């Protein structure tokens, strides 16, 4: 797409005037992006499609809906308002939801199909229900204690959950009882994932049923070695403190072990995970026939990943293969793998510098995909047809497409439409696709498709017609433009820009948003959301650029941040700012930078590195000292601070606080359990000691996500009031 020009604006077709988007409307219901279904799944028999759909009058509350492919009809299977009691969740469940980034959602947030496709397990407000496809609902538990991590066994005979640190099982509809030992210490947990697994490893499970219900693999972890931090949750009606076991970088992790046992807890054996105890339990999977258990064991440095093959009848193990990182890089854990019935494995690896699919069979590797592009996800495998389906950015680095190819290898065939960014899931047999897509001009749509990608029916068409919530603002919608510049080492960097309707001779302020951290890509051909459009409606240019260190560009693009966070990312964002200053319609004195979390960290590092380059900076929930963040995330990129202390000192924001000379606003939730408030408090102190003026806005009771209909509006009005006070506003 070309750079916007005055001429292009002058020749553009005159559109019907539309009201400006306000932050109040952006944060209100119904959501301006339209309905946003979650957890779209296909039943084991392929007949039904289920999902969580948010309510029109409350975009954060979800109910369970089902679509019967034989009748073509939708129905609400579980109404969260009618079934729920509204009771407060336990602290343990609240924290689990925070780990999954769904802490602000209400109603039904998870569900699981039984293997026979006849019923669905639905957790709701601490209790469990069994929903039938006919709309019937049966209550399974009714207790004051929460049932965490609930699951139905694959054959549907057993119900399992975690309560009081122990794993409970029982026949569905019958009595459940604990099957793991009662420990003398409350620091020992069975059947749960430890903190870093939930927060950083994309593993929320702590137990795994064998496919035939015969055995269960159960994690046990002991937090005794983990240091205690006093987490303060400051709310508007009082302050609570929590003595939280938090494995900060350079400190001890929880001791993790794995056991296999029968459904009643008998015949329990410990899995041999090796002599080294300072490891990560990355993934656990059963072979399709249940005869083997496979465990991914990662070393503390995250440079080696061993696949262990385990005998589930006695816990003995052997190393099946080992994955090692490239020099000066690390292992990126993935869920893009599949054990097949013939004993082979489809596996995602970055061993050639890009994430690709390989097949491991009889001790030999065969590379299935290849090129300067990345496979994001393995969607499905149809073993009978000899076909795999995956998501990758093969055709364009800014959009993910769905592809299929022969299991034996060959040329991938794209199944989805260019110009859209896609995600997908697939039925167990690999014959039915559920695809979600969006574009720069269209909010997310989802549809059911056959294995060749042909649409069978809309799941949520989300058409931008007159009834759509965004319809009143369509006339003023601005399409982003994209382009590239080069980093100082010649690396190509992609940028995105949204401009107001440009007037000849007028210069515009820029709202320059950044994240900059690993495992994220912000410049894509997807729906950016109404917030970006609201910022443009206020007369600002919206701009972002993906720096080295970010995702989906290969190992060499990502690894420059190794033991050097806050360096190349800052330089690449600076290149973006200098490019902006070269444009005739940009006011070079009015470029404001904004970021949250890693982006908040980036704001501070960018202001410190280049005083005067930016007009102002907003730093939301920033990490300011990497020693305050957890082991698995921080050490992956920075190494162990006990070994590379100097790298940590250079990467923090505290030492150069005195260099900040531009207006700064810092924002933080006062109950943040992810990037704890201590990070901002340390920076407050450093700025004050250096005599640096700054502003702050703290939100009592809010965690890492500060938002909602009222507070979200307050956040954004606060940000733009700060910019206006400091002269970063459109000219009159």
XYZ file of C-alpha atoms in Angstrom:
732
model
C 0.000 0.000 0.000
C 1.407 3.444 -0.909
C 2.291 6.167 1.561
C -0.609 8.614 2.012
C -0.187 11.872 0.104
C -2.022 15.167 -0.059
C -2.879 14.489 -3.694
C -4.411 11.158 -2.886
C -6.512 12.764 -0.168
C -7.630 15.544 -2.490
C -8.765 13.080 -5.130
C -10.453 10.722 -2.683
C -14.183 10.199 -3.003
C -16.066 12.422 -0.590
C -17.661 10.287 2.115
C -20.708 10.872 4.246
C -19.715 12.578 7.485
C -19.545 10.363 10.537
C -19.387 11.133 14.245
C -15.932 11.051 15.802
C -15.154 7.990 17.857
C -14.812 8.728 21.558
C -12.976 6.682 24.132
C -16.275 6.315 25.978
C -17.791 4.562 22.974
C -14.689 2.457 22.333
C -14.966 0.992 25.848
C -18.757 0.604 25.907
C -21.011 -2.265 24.801
C -21.779 -3.587 22.284
C -18.183 -3.989 21.179
C -17.391 -1.952 18.076
C -15.601 -4.928 16.538
C -18.857 -6.860 16.694
C -19.330 -10.280 18.295
C -16.049 -11.978 19.160
C -16.550 -15.729 19.654
C -13.957 -17.525 21.768
C -12.848 -21.153 22.002
C -14.402 -22.246 18.714
C -14.381 -26.062 18.711
C -15.682 -28.905 16.611
C -17.214 -31.876 18.406
C -15.323 -35.201 18.257
C -17.838 -36.595 15.762
C -17.702 -33.420 13.617
C -21.449 -32.787 13.835
C -21.488 -29.834 16.211
C -19.612 -26.602 16.449
C -19.475 -24.857 19.813
C -18.132 -21.527 20.982
C -18.328 -18.899 23.675
C -20.251 -15.842 22.461
C -20.261 -12.501 24.243
C -23.489 -10.652 24.983
C -24.509 -7.554 23.118
C -25.286 -5.675 26.335
C -22.112 -6.847 28.105
C -19.199 -7.557 25.784
C -17.184 -9.181 28.600
C -19.783 -11.816 29.549
C -19.793 -15.095 27.583
C -22.368 -17.874 27.139
C -21.982 -21.301 25.524
C -23.558 -21.698 22.073
C -23.790 -24.646 19.718
C -24.403 -25.107 16.001
C -25.864 -28.366 14.674
C -24.538 -28.932 11.156
C -27.363 -31.350 10.316
C -30.135 -28.837 11.081
C -28.216 -25.637 10.403
C -29.488 -24.123 13.654
C -27.765 -22.260 16.484
C -28.870 -22.528 20.106
C -27.645 -21.271 23.463
C -26.542 -24.341 25.410
C -25.709 -22.640 28.706
C -26.889 -19.201 29.804
C -24.281 -17.944 32.260
C -26.673 -15.481 33.879
C -29.404 -18.029 34.550
C -27.020 -20.694 35.828
C -24.482 -18.595 37.665
C -24.806 -17.476 41.252
C -22.537 -14.457 40.959
C -20.348 -15.573 43.857
C -16.798 -14.291 44.013
C -14.051 -16.468 42.625
C -11.289 -17.760 44.839
C -7.900 -16.062 44.697
C -6.444 -19.206 43.076
C -8.932 -19.103 40.208
C -8.507 -15.356 39.788
C -4.764 -15.854 39.423
C -5.236 -18.685 36.926
C -7.427 -16.413 34.831
C -4.800 -13.691 35.005
C -2.231 -16.183 33.708
C -4.545 -16.914 30.744
C -5.193 -13.187 30.162
C -8.933 -13.613 30.694
C -9.195 -12.026 34.120
C -11.668 -9.407 32.910
C -14.061 -11.927 31.370
C -17.258 -13.061 33.033
C -19.670 -15.941 32.705
C -18.313 -19.043 30.984
C -14.609 -18.812 30.173
C -13.794 -22.489 29.444
C -15.438 -25.785 28.436
C -14.480 -29.281 27.241
C -16.203 -31.849 25.043
C -16.524 -35.447 26.186
C -14.822 -37.889 23.852
C -18.137 -39.420 22.788
C -19.419 -36.022 21.663
C -22.573 -36.250 23.775
C -21.844 -33.787 26.569
C -19.746 -30.777 27.495
C -18.059 -30.004 30.815
C -18.686 -26.381 31.810
C -16.954 -24.717 34.784
C -18.869 -21.721 36.097
C -18.118 -19.613 39.176
C -16.284 -22.342 41.030
C -18.612 -25.272 40.283
C -18.967 -27.773 37.449
C -21.866 -28.564 35.117
C -22.454 -31.113 32.379
C -24.271 -29.622 29.391
C -26.074 -31.745 26.831
C -26.352 -30.843 23.172
C -30.113 -30.757 23.691
C -29.771 -27.808 26.074
C -30.018 -29.856 29.268
C -27.657 -28.962 32.117
C -26.701 -31.158 35.070
C -24.859 -29.828 38.103
C -21.870 -31.998 39.040
C -20.454 -30.152 42.051
C -21.868 -27.796 44.669
C -19.268 -26.822 47.224
C -17.687 -23.797 48.847
C -14.277 -24.902 47.570
C -13.398 -24.289 43.942
C -12.743 -27.073 41.461
C -9.675 -25.916 39.554
C -8.492 -27.349 36.218
C -11.558 -29.576 35.681
C -11.586 -32.190 32.928
C -13.529 -35.158 31.655
C -11.452 -38.234 30.944
C -11.154 -38.970 27.194
C -13.737 -41.780 27.322
C -16.035 -39.649 29.457
C -16.170 -42.047 32.398
C -14.353 -39.869 34.937
C -14.499 -36.315 36.218
C -11.273 -34.842 37.555
C -10.286 -31.556 39.169
C -7.882 -29.985 41.656
C -8.997 -28.984 45.126
C -6.850 -27.960 48.101
C -3.656 -28.816 46.254
C -4.665 -32.404 45.459
C -6.052 -34.119 42.357
C -9.569 -35.517 42.742
C -11.277 -38.023 40.458
C -14.569 -39.886 40.402
C -17.092 -41.434 38.086
C -19.206 -38.814 36.329
C -22.296 -38.288 38.438
C -20.720 -40.120 41.378
C -18.599 -39.198 44.355
C -15.125 -37.739 43.776
C -12.204 -38.191 46.128
C -8.540 -37.131 46.259
C -6.165 -39.612 44.635
C -2.848 -37.904 45.396
C -1.205 -37.878 48.831
C -2.042 -35.361 51.509
C 1.126 -33.349 51.978
C 2.454 -31.882 55.209
C 3.192 -28.576 53.470
C 0.741 -26.300 51.679
C 3.619 -25.432 49.339
C 3.246 -28.810 47.616
C 0.689 -28.988 44.806
C -0.571 -31.933 42.758
C -2.295 -31.652 39.378
C -1.511 -27.961 38.871
C 0.938 -26.133 36.636
C 3.520 -24.079 38.500
C 3.607 -20.290 38.143
C 6.146 -20.028 35.308
C 4.425 -22.785 33.330
C 1.156 -20.856 33.408
C 2.652 -17.411 32.931
C 5.450 -18.044 30.439
C 5.315 -21.579 29.010
C 1.729 -21.632 27.694
C 1.026 -24.670 29.860
C -1.943 -24.441 32.203
C -2.386 -28.198 32.662
C -0.930 -30.140 35.561
C -2.340 -33.594 34.773
C -2.968 -35.606 31.624
C -5.366 -38.536 31.065
C -4.313 -41.488 28.927
C -6.507 -41.828 25.807
C -8.157 -45.011 27.141
C -8.747 -43.665 30.693
C -6.333 -46.268 32.069
C -3.676 -43.982 33.570
C -3.087 -40.357 34.535
C 0.182 -38.431 34.430
C 0.191 -35.960 37.318
C 2.586 -33.117 38.029
C 3.759 -32.473 41.594
C 5.582 -29.274 42.442
C 7.092 -27.979 45.662
C 7.460 -24.218 46.046
C 9.623 -24.411 49.168
C 12.807 -23.305 47.327
C 11.056 -20.322 45.729
C 11.612 -16.915 47.272
C 8.766 -15.033 48.914
C 7.712 -11.609 47.711
C 5.092 -9.532 49.439
C 2.657 -8.572 46.735
C 0.521 -5.620 47.717
C -2.917 -5.370 46.159
C -3.959 -1.790 46.790
C -7.662 -1.231 46.225
C -10.048 1.639 46.680
C -11.584 0.002 49.750
C -8.402 -1.194 51.405
C -5.094 -2.917 50.919
C -4.347 -6.628 50.971
C -0.947 -8.218 51.014
C -0.083 -11.635 49.639
C 3.011 -13.612 50.519
C 3.580 -14.932 47.024
C 6.172 -17.479 45.994
C 7.662 -15.717 43.004
C 10.674 -17.160 41.111
C 12.496 -13.964 40.189
C 15.305 -14.128 37.639
C 18.421 -15.652 39.139
C 16.584 -17.350 42.016
C 15.373 -20.904 42.640
C 12.414 -22.358 40.783
C 9.849 -24.781 42.163
C 10.935 -28.412 42.332
C 8.881 -30.213 39.691
C 8.277 -33.948 39.369
C 5.884 -36.141 37.392
C 4.024 -39.308 38.378
C 1.835 -41.832 36.572
C -1.011 -43.600 38.338
C -4.337 -45.358 37.901
C -7.563 -43.299 37.989
C -7.992 -44.168 41.685
C -4.417 -43.187 42.550
C -3.060 -46.712 42.826
C 0.007 -48.113 41.037
C 1.742 -44.767 41.352
C 5.273 -44.420 39.942
C 7.527 -41.390 39.612
C 8.685 -40.604 36.079
C 12.444 -40.549 35.642
C 13.131 -36.955 34.548
C 16.892 -37.332 34.960
C 19.369 -36.453 37.671
C 19.236 -32.682 37.072
C 16.470 -31.094 39.150
C 16.836 -27.486 37.943
C 14.763 -28.105 34.820
C 11.453 -27.119 33.271
C 8.636 -29.573 32.607
C 7.658 -28.081 29.268
C 5.046 -30.427 27.772
C 3.449 -33.819 28.498
C 1.605 -35.926 25.891
C 0.305 -39.459 25.518
C 0.845 -41.561 22.419
C -2.459 -42.074 20.543
C -2.639 -45.693 21.751
C -1.732 -44.773 25.346
C 1.236 -47.127 25.476
C 3.848 -44.394 25.803
C 4.044 -41.062 27.555
C 6.141 -38.279 26.020
C 7.688 -35.552 28.155
C 9.519 -32.437 26.950
C 12.295 -31.562 29.422
C 13.936 -28.148 29.047
C 17.186 -27.086 30.709
C 17.327 -23.986 32.901
C 19.245 -22.033 30.240
C 16.526 -22.889 27.673
C 19.087 -23.905 25.070
C 18.233 -27.635 25.075
C 14.942 -29.498 24.892
C 14.894 -33.284 25.377
C 11.967 -35.418 24.269
C 11.640 -38.255 26.769
C 9.793 -41.465 25.943
C 8.296 -42.856 29.162
C 6.920 -46.270 30.070
C 3.695 -45.332 31.894
C 3.594 -48.611 33.791
C 6.813 -47.989 35.718
C 8.005 -44.412 34.994
C 11.259 -45.373 33.266
C 12.391 -43.063 30.452
C 14.843 -42.601 27.615
C 15.791 -39.605 25.477
C 14.068 -39.975 22.108
C 15.714 -36.878 20.589
C 17.162 -33.524 21.585
C 16.445 -30.078 20.161
C 19.188 -27.472 20.618
C 19.042 -23.738 20.026
C 21.171 -21.839 17.549
C 24.261 -20.102 19.016
C 23.345 -17.000 21.047
C 19.663 -17.925 20.823
C 17.168 -19.999 22.798
C 14.444 -22.620 22.474
C 10.981 -21.254 21.706
C 8.441 -23.690 23.093
C 5.539 -24.529 20.795
C 2.284 -26.459 20.661
C 2.703 -27.085 16.917
C 3.408 -30.802 17.054
C 1.374 -33.999 16.782
C 2.015 -37.653 17.630
C 0.509 -39.880 14.931
C -1.046 -43.328 15.129
C 1.760 -44.854 13.064
C 4.252 -43.870 15.764
C 5.752 -40.894 13.934
C 5.731 -37.270 15.066
C 5.088 -33.984 13.257
C 7.316 -31.420 14.969
C 7.922 -27.671 14.651
C 11.572 -26.638 14.865
C 13.683 -23.539 14.209
C 16.797 -25.592 13.486
C 17.296 -24.095 9.998
C 16.747 -20.532 11.221
C 12.982 -20.424 10.593
C 10.115 -22.251 12.277
C 9.232 -25.212 10.043
C 7.567 -28.617 10.232
C 9.503 -31.873 10.305
C 8.495 -35.507 10.519
C 10.333 -37.804 12.934
C 9.972 -41.510 12.190
C 12.181 -44.485 13.026
C 14.864 -42.178 14.389
C 15.060 -40.149 11.151
C 14.058 -36.557 10.376
C 12.351 -35.348 7.189
C 11.834 -31.610 6.678
C 8.330 -30.914 5.370
C 8.324 -27.124 4.959
C 11.208 -24.852 4.038
C 11.917 -21.215 3.212
C 12.447 -17.739 4.687
C 9.055 -17.789 6.393
C 7.631 -19.301 9.576
C 5.012 -21.874 10.470
C 2.968 -20.430 13.318
C 0.764 -23.421 14.103
C 0.060 -27.014 13.123
C -3.707 -27.023 12.752
C -4.527 -30.642 11.912
C -3.468 -33.954 10.452
C -5.615 -36.271 8.325
C -3.643 -39.490 8.576
C -5.964 -41.421 6.266
C -5.662 -38.847 3.504
C -1.965 -38.236 4.216
C -2.402 -34.501 4.607
C -1.355 -31.832 7.111
C -2.835 -28.364 7.590
C -0.936 -25.461 9.125
C -0.849 -21.673 9.532
C 2.146 -19.745 8.186
C 3.247 -16.423 6.674
C 4.661 -18.028 3.518
C 3.181 -15.481 1.081
C 3.468 -12.302 3.143
C 5.310 -11.664 6.426
C 2.399 -9.497 7.579
C -0.390 -12.048 7.275
C -0.936 -15.608 8.407
C -2.639 -17.930 5.928
C -3.884 -21.517 6.197
C -2.031 -24.063 4.049
C -2.256 -27.793 3.367
C 0.311 -30.194 1.982
C 0.941 -33.938 1.684
C 2.186 -35.636 4.819
C 4.917 -37.181 2.694
C 6.124 -33.720 1.654
C 5.457 -31.472 -1.315
C 4.345 -27.984 -2.225
C 2.016 -26.237 0.267
C -1.349 -25.093 -1.100
C -2.893 -21.941 0.337
C -6.506 -22.439 1.458
C -7.367 -18.891 2.511
C -7.684 -15.466 0.932
C -4.796 -12.958 0.654
C -5.311 -9.606 2.329
C -6.616 -11.216 5.513
C -4.832 -12.472 8.613
C -5.966 -15.921 9.798
C -6.122 -18.317 12.726
C -7.584 -21.811 12.512
C -8.477 -24.969 14.384
C -9.483 -28.338 12.996
C -11.575 -31.377 13.813
C -9.726 -34.339 15.251
C -9.893 -36.274 11.974
C -8.470 -33.363 9.960
C -11.533 -32.960 7.745
C -13.214 -29.811 9.076
C -11.729 -26.342 9.623
C -12.867 -23.493 11.846
C -11.215 -20.347 10.491
C -11.090 -16.842 11.944
C -9.909 -13.969 9.796
C -9.761 -10.186 9.819
C -8.355 -7.460 7.594
C -7.330 -3.841 7.999
C -10.859 -2.809 6.989
C -12.935 -5.613 8.458
C -13.291 -6.872 12.040
C -12.926 -10.604 12.752
C -15.114 -13.089 10.906
C -15.196 -16.829 11.482
C -16.489 -19.657 9.336
C -16.628 -23.425 9.056
C -14.793 -24.868 6.046
C -13.971 -28.247 4.574
C -10.416 -29.570 4.418
C -9.834 -27.702 1.131
C -10.770 -24.382 2.763
C -14.166 -24.042 1.053
C -16.584 -22.217 3.333
C -19.504 -24.364 4.460
C -21.229 -21.848 6.705
C -20.500 -18.699 8.647
C -19.836 -19.112 12.343
C -19.927 -15.342 12.748
C -20.099 -13.352 9.521
C -19.880 -10.066 11.424
C -20.901 -8.205 8.286
C -20.324 -4.464 8.300
C -23.942 -3.692 7.468
C -26.221 -1.007 8.843
C -26.888 -3.004 12.011
C -23.239 -3.438 12.932
C -22.049 -1.439 15.991
C -19.259 0.082 13.894
C -21.628 1.192 11.126
C -22.008 4.809 12.346
C -18.236 5.244 12.104
C -17.570 3.521 8.786
C -17.585 6.767 6.817
C -14.628 8.078 8.806
C -12.722 4.770 8.940
C -9.147 5.215 7.760
C -7.323 2.365 6.029
C -3.734 1.817 7.237
C -0.779 2.055 4.916
C 2.301 -0.144 5.246
C 5.919 0.194 4.304
C 9.493 -0.655 5.231
C 12.663 1.069 6.350
C 16.053 -0.419 7.166
C 17.679 -0.816 10.559
C 21.259 0.345 11.075
C 22.524 -3.127 10.084
C 20.390 -3.224 6.921
C 17.611 -5.411 8.320
C 14.200 -4.643 6.794
C 11.667 -3.329 9.323
C 7.930 -3.151 8.639
C 5.792 -0.209 9.694
C 2.077 0.622 9.787
C 0.525 4.082 9.613
C -3.025 5.436 9.878
C -3.508 9.099 9.040
C -6.410 11.499 9.360
C -7.643 12.967 6.113
C -4.591 15.017 5.167
C -4.910 18.675 4.281
C -2.280 20.380 2.085
C 0.298 22.307 4.111
C -0.862 20.963 7.467
C 1.404 18.977 9.766
C 0.079 16.395 12.193
C 1.143 15.064 15.586
C 1.998 11.360 15.839
C 0.859 8.807 18.398
C 3.716 6.319 18.091
C 2.777 3.025 19.775
C 5.291 0.253 20.374
C 5.631 -3.071 22.131
C 9.048 -4.186 20.951
C 9.386 -7.370 22.971
C 9.903 -10.951 21.828
C 7.047 -13.257 20.817
C 4.971 -10.376 19.485
C 4.300 -8.904 16.057
C 2.229 -5.736 15.899
C 2.489 -4.767 12.214
C 0.088 -7.151 10.463
C -2.767 -7.036 7.962
C -5.416 -7.604 10.633
C -8.129 -5.514 12.248
C -6.433 -2.934 14.467
C -9.562 -2.127 16.401
C -11.607 0.956 17.092
C -9.122 2.442 19.567
C -6.615 3.189 16.820
C -9.363 4.827 14.772
C -10.432 6.925 17.785
C -6.873 8.209 18.133
C -6.852 9.173 14.451
C -10.245 10.840 14.836
C -8.612 13.118 17.421
C -6.301 14.389 14.672
C -3.230 12.227 15.299
C -1.278 9.981 12.961
C -1.103 6.487 14.412
C 2.212 4.697 13.808
C 3.972 1.478 14.845
C 7.012 -0.462 13.671
C 8.272 -3.968 14.470
C 11.877 -3.902 15.640
C 14.492 -6.639 15.681
C 13.736 -9.012 18.526
C 10.046 -9.346 17.649
C 8.241 -12.379 16.278
C 7.626 -14.254 13.007
C 10.769 -13.205 11.132
C 13.123 -16.045 12.041
C 15.907 -16.704 14.548
C 18.376 -14.125 13.213
C 15.752 -11.384 13.454
C 14.829 -12.315 17.022
C 18.144 -13.112 18.687
C 19.874 -9.657 18.694
C 18.195 -8.969 22.055
C 20.133 -11.862 23.662
C 21.599 -10.360 26.883
C 20.908 -6.938 25.351
C 17.293 -5.967 26.015
C 16.697 -2.274 25.532
C 19.344 -1.804 22.816
C 18.497 -2.865 19.238
C 14.755 -2.413 19.912
C 15.384 1.194 20.943
C 17.590 1.817 17.904
C 14.979 0.419 15.519
C 12.167 2.474 17.046
C 14.439 5.528 16.718
C 14.807 4.735 13.013
C 11.022 4.806 12.818
C 10.904 8.217 14.493
C 13.540 9.617 12.139
C 11.562 8.317 9.181
C 8.446 10.045 10.508
C 10.341 13.319 10.861
C 11.251 13.142 7.159
C 7.592 13.181 6.059
C 6.132 16.500 4.945
C 2.824 15.983 6.751
C 4.352 15.040 10.137
C 5.005 17.672 12.780
C 8.518 16.631 13.862
C 8.138 18.369 17.225
C 4.996 16.404 18.100
C 5.879 12.706 18.110
C 4.623 11.069 21.311
C 5.527 7.489 22.230
C 3.331 5.035 24.133
C 3.689 1.430 25.265
C 2.377 -1.008 27.867
C 4.277 -3.783 29.687
C 7.374 -4.404 27.531
C 6.188 -1.368 25.598
C 6.188 0.639 28.835
C 9.760 -0.482 29.418
C 10.572 0.608 25.874
C 9.138 4.100 26.460
C 11.547 4.625 29.357
C 14.551 3.239 27.467
C 13.715 5.333 24.383
C 13.438 8.558 26.401
C 16.718 7.772 28.165
C 18.572 6.944 24.950
C 17.504 9.976 22.901
C 16.456 13.020 24.943
C 14.652 15.521 22.743
C 13.867 13.079 19.950
C 10.330 12.528 21.223
C 7.876 15.147 22.409
C 6.534 13.049 25.295
C 6.282 9.465 26.499
C 3.640 7.324 28.183
C 4.875 4.242 30.042
C 2.238 1.735 31.153
C 3.035 -1.072 33.631
C 6.744 -1.135 32.730
C 9.407 -3.588 33.778
C 12.167 -1.344 35.139
C 14.534 -3.945 36.626
C 14.657 -7.352 34.958
C 15.707 -8.946 38.243
C 12.126 -8.288 39.379
C 10.657 -10.426 36.582
C 10.358 -14.214 36.522
C 12.951 -16.840 35.645
C 11.572 -18.521 32.545
C 10.818 -15.371 30.567
C 13.745 -13.205 31.651
C 16.530 -15.780 31.592
C 15.406 -17.016 28.163
C 16.573 -13.746 26.666
C 18.912 -12.250 29.264
C 20.603 -15.266 30.827
C 21.037 -15.817 34.565
C 21.779 -12.540 36.425
C 24.122 -14.455 38.729
C 26.301 -15.036 35.680
C 25.726 -11.899 33.573
C 25.007 -9.202 36.153
C 26.423 -6.446 33.927
C 23.925 -7.241 31.151
C 21.064 -6.802 33.617
C 22.455 -3.483 34.865
C 22.691 -2.143 31.312
C 19.165 -3.319 30.470
C 17.333 -1.775 33.415
C 15.796 1.705 33.313
C 16.968 2.809 36.772
C 20.596 3.692 36.069
C 19.832 6.240 33.332
C 16.700 7.742 34.884
C 18.431 11.127 35.176
C 18.762 11.302 31.376
C 15.002 11.647 30.851
C 14.340 15.228 29.821
C 10.993 14.957 28.024
C 7.500 14.926 29.547
C 6.714 11.494 31.015
C 3.503 9.911 32.252
C 3.713 6.576 34.099
C 0.627 4.369 34.612
C 0.296 1.191 36.684
C -2.402 -0.993 38.197
C -1.857 -1.169 41.952
C -2.698 -4.890 42.156
C -0.525 -5.965 39.226
C 0.748 -9.508 39.891
C 2.570 -9.821 36.561
C 4.719 -6.698 36.334
C 4.459 -5.892 40.029
C 4.043 -2.288 41.136
C 7.541 -2.407 42.666
C 8.857 -1.862 39.124
C 7.234 1.544 38.771
C 7.904 2.480 42.398
C 11.634 1.855 41.850
C 11.505 4.135 38.817
C 9.521 6.781 40.723
C 12.273 6.846 43.347
C 15.061 7.022 40.768
C 13.388 9.903 38.924
C 12.732 11.796 42.147
C 16.298 11.311 43.389
C 17.521 12.664 40.050
C 15.188 15.659 40.241
C 13.361 14.631 37.063
C 9.755 15.857 36.887
C 7.141 13.354 35.738
C 3.467 12.525 36.100
C 1.834 9.307 37.285
C -1.599 7.699 37.325
C -2.173 4.656 39.542
C -5.285 2.454 39.459
C -6.326 0.872 42.773
C -7.519 -2.713 42.492
C -6.405 -3.188 38.879
C -3.931 -5.776 37.702
C -1.760 -5.791 34.577
C -4.820 -5.089 32.472
C -6.258 -1.703 33.364
C -9.516 -1.382 31.480
C -13.281 -1.666 31.389
C -16.125 0.641 30.380
C -15.257 3.336 32.932
C -11.602 2.812 33.811
C -10.547 2.151 30.211
C -12.043 5.494 29.254
C -10.298 7.151 32.185
C -6.935 5.743 31.089
C -7.181 7.105 27.563
C -8.622 10.469 28.551
C -5.744 10.770 31.015
C -3.195 10.014 28.292
C -4.519 12.581 25.854
C -5.020 15.239 28.513
C -1.328 14.742 29.359
C -0.375 15.154 25.691
C -2.455 18.300 25.322
C -0.923 19.828 28.485
C 2.488 19.242 26.974
C 1.708 20.698 23.569
C 1.410 17.401 21.683
C -1.936 18.070 20.042
C -3.257 18.881 16.574
C -2.699 22.466 15.506
C -5.672 24.736 15.343
